[in-house]
PDB file of C-alpha atoms and ligand atoms in Angstrom:
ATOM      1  CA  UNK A 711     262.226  80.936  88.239  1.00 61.00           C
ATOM      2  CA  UNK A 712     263.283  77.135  87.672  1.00 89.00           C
ATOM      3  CA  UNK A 713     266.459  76.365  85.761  1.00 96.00           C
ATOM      4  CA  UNK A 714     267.045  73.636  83.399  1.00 98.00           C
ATOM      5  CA  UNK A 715     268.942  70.962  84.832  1.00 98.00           C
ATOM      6  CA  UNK A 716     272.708  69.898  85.025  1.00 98.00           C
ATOM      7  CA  UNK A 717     273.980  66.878  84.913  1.00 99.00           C
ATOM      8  CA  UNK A 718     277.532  65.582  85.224  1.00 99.00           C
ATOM      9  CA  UNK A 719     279.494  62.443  84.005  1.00 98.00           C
ATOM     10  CA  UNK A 720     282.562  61.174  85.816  1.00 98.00           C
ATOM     11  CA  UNK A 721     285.201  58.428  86.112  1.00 97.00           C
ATOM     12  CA  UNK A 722     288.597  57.237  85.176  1.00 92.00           C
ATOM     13  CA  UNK A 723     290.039  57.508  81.773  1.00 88.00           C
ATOM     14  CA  UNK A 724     288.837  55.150  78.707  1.00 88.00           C
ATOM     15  CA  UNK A 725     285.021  54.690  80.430  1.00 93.00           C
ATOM     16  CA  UNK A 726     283.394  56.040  77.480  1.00 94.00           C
ATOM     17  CA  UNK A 727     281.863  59.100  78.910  1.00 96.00           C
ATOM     18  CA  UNK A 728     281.948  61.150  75.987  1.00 96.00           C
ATOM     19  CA  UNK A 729     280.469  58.636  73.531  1.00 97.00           C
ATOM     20  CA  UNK A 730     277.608  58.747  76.550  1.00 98.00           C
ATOM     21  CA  UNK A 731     277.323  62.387  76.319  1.00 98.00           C
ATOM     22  CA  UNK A 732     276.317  62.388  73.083  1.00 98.00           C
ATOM     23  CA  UNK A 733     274.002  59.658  72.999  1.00 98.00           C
ATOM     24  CA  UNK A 734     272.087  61.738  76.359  1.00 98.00           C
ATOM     25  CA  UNK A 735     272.433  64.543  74.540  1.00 98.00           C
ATOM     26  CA  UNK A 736     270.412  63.071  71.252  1.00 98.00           C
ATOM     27  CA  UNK A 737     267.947  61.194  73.808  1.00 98.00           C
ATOM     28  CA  UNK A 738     266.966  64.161  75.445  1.00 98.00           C
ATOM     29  CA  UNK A 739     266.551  66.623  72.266  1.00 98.00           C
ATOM     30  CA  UNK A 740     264.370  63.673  71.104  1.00 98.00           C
ATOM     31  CA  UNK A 741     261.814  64.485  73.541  1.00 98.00           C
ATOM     32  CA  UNK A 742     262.555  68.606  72.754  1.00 98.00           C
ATOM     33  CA  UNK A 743     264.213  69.377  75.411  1.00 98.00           C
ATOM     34  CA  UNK A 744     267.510  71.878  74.475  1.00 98.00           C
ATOM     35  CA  UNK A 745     270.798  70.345  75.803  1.00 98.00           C
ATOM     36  CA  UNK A 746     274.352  72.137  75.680  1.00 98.00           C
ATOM     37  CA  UNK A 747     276.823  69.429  75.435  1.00 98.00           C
ATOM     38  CA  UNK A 748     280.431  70.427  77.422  1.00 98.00           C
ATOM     39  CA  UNK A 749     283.128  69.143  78.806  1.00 98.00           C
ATOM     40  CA  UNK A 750     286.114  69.905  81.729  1.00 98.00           C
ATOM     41  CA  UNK A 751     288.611  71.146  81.922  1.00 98.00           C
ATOM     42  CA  UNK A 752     287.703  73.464  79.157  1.00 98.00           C
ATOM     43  CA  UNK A 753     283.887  74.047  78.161  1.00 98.00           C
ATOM     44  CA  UNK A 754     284.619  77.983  77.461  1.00 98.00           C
ATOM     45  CA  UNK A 755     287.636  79.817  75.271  1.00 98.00           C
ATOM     46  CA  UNK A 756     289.660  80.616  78.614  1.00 98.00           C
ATOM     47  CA  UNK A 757     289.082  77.440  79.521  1.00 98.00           C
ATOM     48  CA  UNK A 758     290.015  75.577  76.651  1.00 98.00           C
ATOM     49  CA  UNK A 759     293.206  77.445  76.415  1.00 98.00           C
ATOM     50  CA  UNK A 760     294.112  76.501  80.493  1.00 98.00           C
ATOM     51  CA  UNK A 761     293.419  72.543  79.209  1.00 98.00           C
ATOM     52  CA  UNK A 762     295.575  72.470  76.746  1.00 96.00           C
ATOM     53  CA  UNK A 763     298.534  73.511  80.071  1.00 96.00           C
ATOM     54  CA  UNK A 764     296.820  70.580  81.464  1.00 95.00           C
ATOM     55  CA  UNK A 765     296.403  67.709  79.710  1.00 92.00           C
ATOM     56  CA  UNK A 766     299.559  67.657  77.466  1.00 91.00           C
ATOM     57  CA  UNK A 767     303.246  67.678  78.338  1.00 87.00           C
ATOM     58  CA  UNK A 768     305.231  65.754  80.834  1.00 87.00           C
ATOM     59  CA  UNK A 769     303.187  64.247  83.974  1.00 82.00           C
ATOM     60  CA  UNK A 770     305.401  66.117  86.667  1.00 87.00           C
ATOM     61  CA  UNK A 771     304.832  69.301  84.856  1.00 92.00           C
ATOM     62  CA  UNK A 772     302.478  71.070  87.647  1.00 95.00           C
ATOM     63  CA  UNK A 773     302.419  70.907  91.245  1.00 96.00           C
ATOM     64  CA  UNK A 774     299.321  68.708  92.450  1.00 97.00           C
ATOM     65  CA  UNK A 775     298.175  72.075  94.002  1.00 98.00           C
ATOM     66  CA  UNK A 776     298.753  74.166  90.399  1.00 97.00           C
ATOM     67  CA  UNK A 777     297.363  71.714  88.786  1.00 97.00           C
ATOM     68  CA  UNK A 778     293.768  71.835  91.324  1.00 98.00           C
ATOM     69  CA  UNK A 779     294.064  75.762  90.708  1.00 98.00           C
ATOM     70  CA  UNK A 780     294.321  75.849  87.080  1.00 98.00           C
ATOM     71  CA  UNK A 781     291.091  73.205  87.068  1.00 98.00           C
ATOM     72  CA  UNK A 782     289.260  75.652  89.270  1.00 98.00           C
ATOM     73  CA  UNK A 783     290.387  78.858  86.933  1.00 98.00           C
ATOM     74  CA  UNK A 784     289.316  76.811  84.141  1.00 98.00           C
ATOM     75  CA  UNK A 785     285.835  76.059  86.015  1.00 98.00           C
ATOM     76  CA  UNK A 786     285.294  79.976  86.705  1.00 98.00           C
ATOM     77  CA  UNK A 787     285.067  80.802  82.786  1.00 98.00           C
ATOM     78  CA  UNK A 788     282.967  77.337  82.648  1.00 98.00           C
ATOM     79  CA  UNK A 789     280.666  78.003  84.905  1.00 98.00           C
ATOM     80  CA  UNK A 790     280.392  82.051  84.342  1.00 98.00           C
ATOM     81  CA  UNK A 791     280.115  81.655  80.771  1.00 98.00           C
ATOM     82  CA  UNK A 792     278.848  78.549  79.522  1.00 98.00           C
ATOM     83  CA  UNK A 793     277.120  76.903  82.957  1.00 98.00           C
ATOM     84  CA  UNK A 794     275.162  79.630  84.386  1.00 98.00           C
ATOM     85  CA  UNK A 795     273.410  81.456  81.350  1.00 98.00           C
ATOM     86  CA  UNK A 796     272.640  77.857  79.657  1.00 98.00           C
ATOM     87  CA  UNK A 797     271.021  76.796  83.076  1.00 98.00           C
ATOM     88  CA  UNK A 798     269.156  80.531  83.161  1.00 98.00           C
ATOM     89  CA  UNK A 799     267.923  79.725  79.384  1.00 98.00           C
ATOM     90  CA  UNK A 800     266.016  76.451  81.270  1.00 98.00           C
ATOM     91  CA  UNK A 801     268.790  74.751  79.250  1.00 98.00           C
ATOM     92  CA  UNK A 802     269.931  71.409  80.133  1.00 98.00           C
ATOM     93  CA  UNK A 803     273.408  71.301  80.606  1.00 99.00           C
ATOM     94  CA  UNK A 804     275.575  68.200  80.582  1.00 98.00           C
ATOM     95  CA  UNK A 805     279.432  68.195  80.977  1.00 98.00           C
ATOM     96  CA  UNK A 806     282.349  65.475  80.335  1.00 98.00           C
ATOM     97  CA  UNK A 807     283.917  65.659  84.088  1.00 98.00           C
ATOM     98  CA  UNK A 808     283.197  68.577  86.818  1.00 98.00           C
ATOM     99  CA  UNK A 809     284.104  69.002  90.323  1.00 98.00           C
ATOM    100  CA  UNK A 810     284.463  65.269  91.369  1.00 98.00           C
ATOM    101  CA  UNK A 811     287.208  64.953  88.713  1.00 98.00           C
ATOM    102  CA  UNK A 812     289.269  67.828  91.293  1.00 98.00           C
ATOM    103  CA  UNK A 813     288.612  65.408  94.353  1.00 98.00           C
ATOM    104  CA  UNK A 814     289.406  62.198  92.848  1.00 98.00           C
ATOM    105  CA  UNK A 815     292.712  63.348  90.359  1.00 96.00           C
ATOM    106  CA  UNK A 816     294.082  66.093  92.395  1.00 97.00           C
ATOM    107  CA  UNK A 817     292.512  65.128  95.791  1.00 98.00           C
ATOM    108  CA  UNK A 818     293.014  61.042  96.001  1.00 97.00           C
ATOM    109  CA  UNK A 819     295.260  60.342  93.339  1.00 95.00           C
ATOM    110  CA  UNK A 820     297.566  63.287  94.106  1.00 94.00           C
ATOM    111  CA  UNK A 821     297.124  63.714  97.649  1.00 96.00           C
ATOM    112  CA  UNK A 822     296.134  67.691  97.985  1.00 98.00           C
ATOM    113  CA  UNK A 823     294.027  68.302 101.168  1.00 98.00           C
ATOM    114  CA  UNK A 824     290.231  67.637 100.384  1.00 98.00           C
ATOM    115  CA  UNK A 825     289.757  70.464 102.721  1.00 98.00           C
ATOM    116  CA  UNK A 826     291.870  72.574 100.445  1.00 98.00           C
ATOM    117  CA  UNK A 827     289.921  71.226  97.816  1.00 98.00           C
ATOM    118  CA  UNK A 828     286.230  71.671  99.708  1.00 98.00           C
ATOM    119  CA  UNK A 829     287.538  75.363 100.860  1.00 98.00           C
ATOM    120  CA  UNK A 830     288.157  76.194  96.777  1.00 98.00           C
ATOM    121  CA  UNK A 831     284.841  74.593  95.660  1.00 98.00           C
ATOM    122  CA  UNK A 832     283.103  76.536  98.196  1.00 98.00           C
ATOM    123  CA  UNK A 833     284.970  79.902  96.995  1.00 98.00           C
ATOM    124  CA  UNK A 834     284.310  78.918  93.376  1.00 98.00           C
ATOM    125  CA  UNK A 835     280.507  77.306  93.649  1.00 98.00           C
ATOM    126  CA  UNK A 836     278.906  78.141  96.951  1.00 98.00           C
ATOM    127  CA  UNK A 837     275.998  76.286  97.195  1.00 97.00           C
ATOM    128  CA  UNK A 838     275.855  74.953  93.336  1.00 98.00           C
ATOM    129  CA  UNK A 839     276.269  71.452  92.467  1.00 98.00           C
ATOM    130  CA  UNK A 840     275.026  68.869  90.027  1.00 98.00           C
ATOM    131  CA  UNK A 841     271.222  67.468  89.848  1.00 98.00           C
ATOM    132  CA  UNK A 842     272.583  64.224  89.065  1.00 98.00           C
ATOM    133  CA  UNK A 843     276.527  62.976  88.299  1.00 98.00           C
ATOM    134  CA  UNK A 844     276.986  59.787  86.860  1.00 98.00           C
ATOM    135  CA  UNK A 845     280.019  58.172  88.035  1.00 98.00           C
ATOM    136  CA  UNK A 846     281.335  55.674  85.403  1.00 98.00           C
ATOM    137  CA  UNK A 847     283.077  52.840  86.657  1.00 97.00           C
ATOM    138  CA  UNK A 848     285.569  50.352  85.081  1.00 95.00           C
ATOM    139  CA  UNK A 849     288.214  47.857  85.850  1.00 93.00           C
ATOM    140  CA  UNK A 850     291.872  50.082  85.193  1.00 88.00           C
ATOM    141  CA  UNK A 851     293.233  47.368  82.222  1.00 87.00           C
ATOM    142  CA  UNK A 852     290.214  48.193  80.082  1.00 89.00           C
ATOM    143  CA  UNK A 853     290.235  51.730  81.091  1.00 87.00           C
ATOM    144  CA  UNK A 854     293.846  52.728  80.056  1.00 83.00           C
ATOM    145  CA  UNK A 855     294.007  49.780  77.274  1.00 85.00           C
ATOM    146  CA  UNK A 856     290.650  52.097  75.733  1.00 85.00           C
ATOM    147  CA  UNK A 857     292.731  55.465  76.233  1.00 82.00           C
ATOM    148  CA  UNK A 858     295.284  54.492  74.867  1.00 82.00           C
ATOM    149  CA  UNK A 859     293.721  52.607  71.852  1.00 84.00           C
ATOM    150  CA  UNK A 860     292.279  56.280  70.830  1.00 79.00           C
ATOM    151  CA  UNK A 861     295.662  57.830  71.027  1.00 70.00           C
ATOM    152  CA  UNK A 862     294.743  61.175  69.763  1.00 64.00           C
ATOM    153  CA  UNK A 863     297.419  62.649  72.218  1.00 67.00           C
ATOM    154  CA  UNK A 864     296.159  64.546  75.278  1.00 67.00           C
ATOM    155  CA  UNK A 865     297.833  61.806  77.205  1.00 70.00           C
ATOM    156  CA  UNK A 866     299.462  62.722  80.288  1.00 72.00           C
ATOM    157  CA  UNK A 867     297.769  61.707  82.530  1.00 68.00           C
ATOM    158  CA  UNK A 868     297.353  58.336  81.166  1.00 69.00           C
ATOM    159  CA  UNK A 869     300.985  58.250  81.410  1.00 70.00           C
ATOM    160  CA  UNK A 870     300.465  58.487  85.306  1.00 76.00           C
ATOM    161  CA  UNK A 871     300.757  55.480  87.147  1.00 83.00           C
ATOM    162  CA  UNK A 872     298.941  52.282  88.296  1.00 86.00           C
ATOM    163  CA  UNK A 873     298.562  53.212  91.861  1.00 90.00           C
ATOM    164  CA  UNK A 874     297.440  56.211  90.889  1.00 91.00           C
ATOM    165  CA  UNK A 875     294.796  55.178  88.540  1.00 91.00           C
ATOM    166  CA  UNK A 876     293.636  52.693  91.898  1.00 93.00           C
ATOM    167  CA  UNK A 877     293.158  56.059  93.765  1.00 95.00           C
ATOM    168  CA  UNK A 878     291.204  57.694  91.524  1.00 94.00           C
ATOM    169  CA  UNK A 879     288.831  54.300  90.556  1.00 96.00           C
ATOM    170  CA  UNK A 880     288.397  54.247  94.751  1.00 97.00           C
ATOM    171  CA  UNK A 881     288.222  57.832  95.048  1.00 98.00           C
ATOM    172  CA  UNK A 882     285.186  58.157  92.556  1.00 98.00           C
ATOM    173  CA  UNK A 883     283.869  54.882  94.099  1.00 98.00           C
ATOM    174  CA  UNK A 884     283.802  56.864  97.312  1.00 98.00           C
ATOM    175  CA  UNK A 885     282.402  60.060  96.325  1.00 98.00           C
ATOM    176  CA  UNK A 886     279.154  58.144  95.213  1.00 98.00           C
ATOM    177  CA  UNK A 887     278.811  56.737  98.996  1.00 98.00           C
ATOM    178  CA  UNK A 888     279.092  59.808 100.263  1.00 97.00           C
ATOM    179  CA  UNK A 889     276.582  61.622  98.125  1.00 98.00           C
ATOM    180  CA  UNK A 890     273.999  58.958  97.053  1.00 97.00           C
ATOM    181  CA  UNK A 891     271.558  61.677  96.531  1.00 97.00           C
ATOM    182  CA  UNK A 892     273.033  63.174  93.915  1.00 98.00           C
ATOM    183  CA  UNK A 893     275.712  60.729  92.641  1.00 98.00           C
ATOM    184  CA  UNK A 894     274.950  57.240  90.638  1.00 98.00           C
ATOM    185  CA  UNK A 895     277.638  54.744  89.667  1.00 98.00           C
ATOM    186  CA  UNK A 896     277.206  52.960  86.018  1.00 98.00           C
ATOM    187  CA  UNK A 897     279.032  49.498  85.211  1.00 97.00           C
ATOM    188  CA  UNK A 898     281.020  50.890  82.382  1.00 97.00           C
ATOM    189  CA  UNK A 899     281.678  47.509  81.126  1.00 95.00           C
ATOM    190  CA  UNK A 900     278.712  46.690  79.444  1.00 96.00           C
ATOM    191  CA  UNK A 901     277.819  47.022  76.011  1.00 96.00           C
ATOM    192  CA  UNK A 902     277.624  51.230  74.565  1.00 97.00           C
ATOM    193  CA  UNK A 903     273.520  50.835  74.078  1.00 98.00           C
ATOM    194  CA  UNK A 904     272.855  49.124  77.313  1.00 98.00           C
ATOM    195  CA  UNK A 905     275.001  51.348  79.236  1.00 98.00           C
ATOM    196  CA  UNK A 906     272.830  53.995  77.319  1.00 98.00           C
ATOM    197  CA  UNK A 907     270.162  52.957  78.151  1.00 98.00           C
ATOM    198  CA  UNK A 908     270.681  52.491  81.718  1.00 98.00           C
ATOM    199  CA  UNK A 909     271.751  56.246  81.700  1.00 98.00           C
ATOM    200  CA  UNK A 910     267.883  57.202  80.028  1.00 98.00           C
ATOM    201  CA  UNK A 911     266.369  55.453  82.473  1.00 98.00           C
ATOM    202  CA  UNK A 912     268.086  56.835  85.381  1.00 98.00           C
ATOM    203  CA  UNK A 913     267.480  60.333  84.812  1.00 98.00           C
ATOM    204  CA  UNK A 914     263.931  59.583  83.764  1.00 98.00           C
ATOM    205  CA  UNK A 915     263.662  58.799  86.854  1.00 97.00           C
ATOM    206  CA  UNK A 916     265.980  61.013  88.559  1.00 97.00           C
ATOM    207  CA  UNK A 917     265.120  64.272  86.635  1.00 98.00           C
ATOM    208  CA  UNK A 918     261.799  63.500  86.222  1.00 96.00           C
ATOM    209  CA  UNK A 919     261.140  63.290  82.589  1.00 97.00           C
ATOM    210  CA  UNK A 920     259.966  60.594  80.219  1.00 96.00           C
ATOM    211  CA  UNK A 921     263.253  59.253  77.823  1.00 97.00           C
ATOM    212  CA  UNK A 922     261.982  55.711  75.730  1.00 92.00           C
TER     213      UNK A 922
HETATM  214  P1  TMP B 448     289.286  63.832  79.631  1.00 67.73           P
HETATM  215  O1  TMP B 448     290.390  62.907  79.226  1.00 67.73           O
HETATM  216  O2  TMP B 448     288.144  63.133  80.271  1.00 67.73           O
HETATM  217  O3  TMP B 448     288.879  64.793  78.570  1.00 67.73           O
HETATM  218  O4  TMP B 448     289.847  64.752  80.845  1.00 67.73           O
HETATM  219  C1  TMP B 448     291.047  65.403  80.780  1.00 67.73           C
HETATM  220  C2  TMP B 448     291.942  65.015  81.916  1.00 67.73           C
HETATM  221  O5  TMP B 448     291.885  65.998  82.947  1.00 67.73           O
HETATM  222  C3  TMP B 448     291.611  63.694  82.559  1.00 67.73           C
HETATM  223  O6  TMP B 448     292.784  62.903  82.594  1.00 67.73           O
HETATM  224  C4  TMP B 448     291.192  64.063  83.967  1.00 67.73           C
HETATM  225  C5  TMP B 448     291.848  65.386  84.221  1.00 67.73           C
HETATM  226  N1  TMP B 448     291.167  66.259  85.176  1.00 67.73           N
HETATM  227  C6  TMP B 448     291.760  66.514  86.430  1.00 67.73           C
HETATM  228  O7  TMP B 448     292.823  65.986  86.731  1.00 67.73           O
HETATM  229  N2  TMP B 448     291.122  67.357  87.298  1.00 67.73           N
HETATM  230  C7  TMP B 448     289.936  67.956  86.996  1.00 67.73           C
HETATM  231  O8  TMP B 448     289.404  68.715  87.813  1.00 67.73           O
HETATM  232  C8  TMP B 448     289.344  67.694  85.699  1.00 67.73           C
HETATM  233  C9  TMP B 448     288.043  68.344  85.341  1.00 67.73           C
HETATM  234  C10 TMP B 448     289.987  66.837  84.846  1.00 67.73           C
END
């Protein structure tokens, strides 16, 4: 039986992924097809509760290794109760951040073991991944200075440093050369409606469907 299909946006913080979400998520119920919007970490009640231990609070609070646990506890619940029976429903699914956002934070900008990292994923997704992730890139002074400007708190790890914010820019940079079948990097730079529409007409093309 097919499955409706999942998509994926990632990249550093400020690259307007979420404003890109919704405008997706509009395109594609414009043409009927039924989209559940979501985001990580969070995306189910468990999971929203294990965010909250994430993103606020002092930037040493968790181990780089907690922290890559908590974001795979948090991506159980996502995936068990939100993910799968969506996808079963021939929904389309699209979530704010997924697995790439556990390589590139916890993996490259904190420095846990991508093995440790690729052992988890395979525990917690076997063979399951994305039809298409769109990796959003953008240089790190318009990034942060656009995460900060919508200071509605959730913060910490903007507070994180500049280095790190390099590692993660590289690290996402990197993920999309090593999966060019399934990843796709955007120039977040450009204006919202063009890089909207650059996202319609790659998965038109991608996913096979027809988005004006
Ligand atoms: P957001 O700001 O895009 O909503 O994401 C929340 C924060 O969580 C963001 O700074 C990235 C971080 N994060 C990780 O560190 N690891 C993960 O696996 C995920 C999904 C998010």
């Amino acid at each position: 039986m097919s499955r409706g299909k999942f998509i994926t946006f990632e990249g550093g913080e400020g690259t307007g992924k979420s404003t890109q979400v919704d405008l997706l998520g509009s395109a594609l119920r414009n043409i009927d097809i039924s989209v559940v919007l979501t985001r990580e970490p969070g995306g189910a009640p468990g999971a929203e509760e294990i965010r909250n231990l994430l993103v606020n609070g002092a930037a040493s609070r968790w181990t780089p290794l907690s922290e890559a646990l908590l974001n795979y506890a948090a991506r159980v619940e996502h995936l068990e109760k939100t993910i799968y029976p969506a996808l079963n429903q021939k929904q389309w699914v699209i979530s704010d951040r997924f697995v790439d956002s556990t390589m590139a934070y916890q993996g490259c900008g904190h420095g846990v073991e991508h093995s440790t990292l690729n052992s988890l994923s395979k525990v917690v997704l076997g063979e399951f991944k994305p039809d298409l992730t769109i990796i959003f890139d953008l240089d790190l002074e318009t990034g942060l200075a656009r995460a900060r400007a919508r200071g509605e708190g959730e913060d910490r790890y903007e507070s994180m440093g500049r280095d790190f914010h390099e590692r993660l820019r590289h690290g996402f940079l990197d993920i999309a050369l090593r999966d060019a079948e399934r990843c796709c990097v955007i120039d977040a730079s450009m204006p919202i409606d063009q890089v909207a529409s650059s996202i319609r007409k790659l998965v038109s093309e991608r996913l096979h469907v027809k988005l004006p």
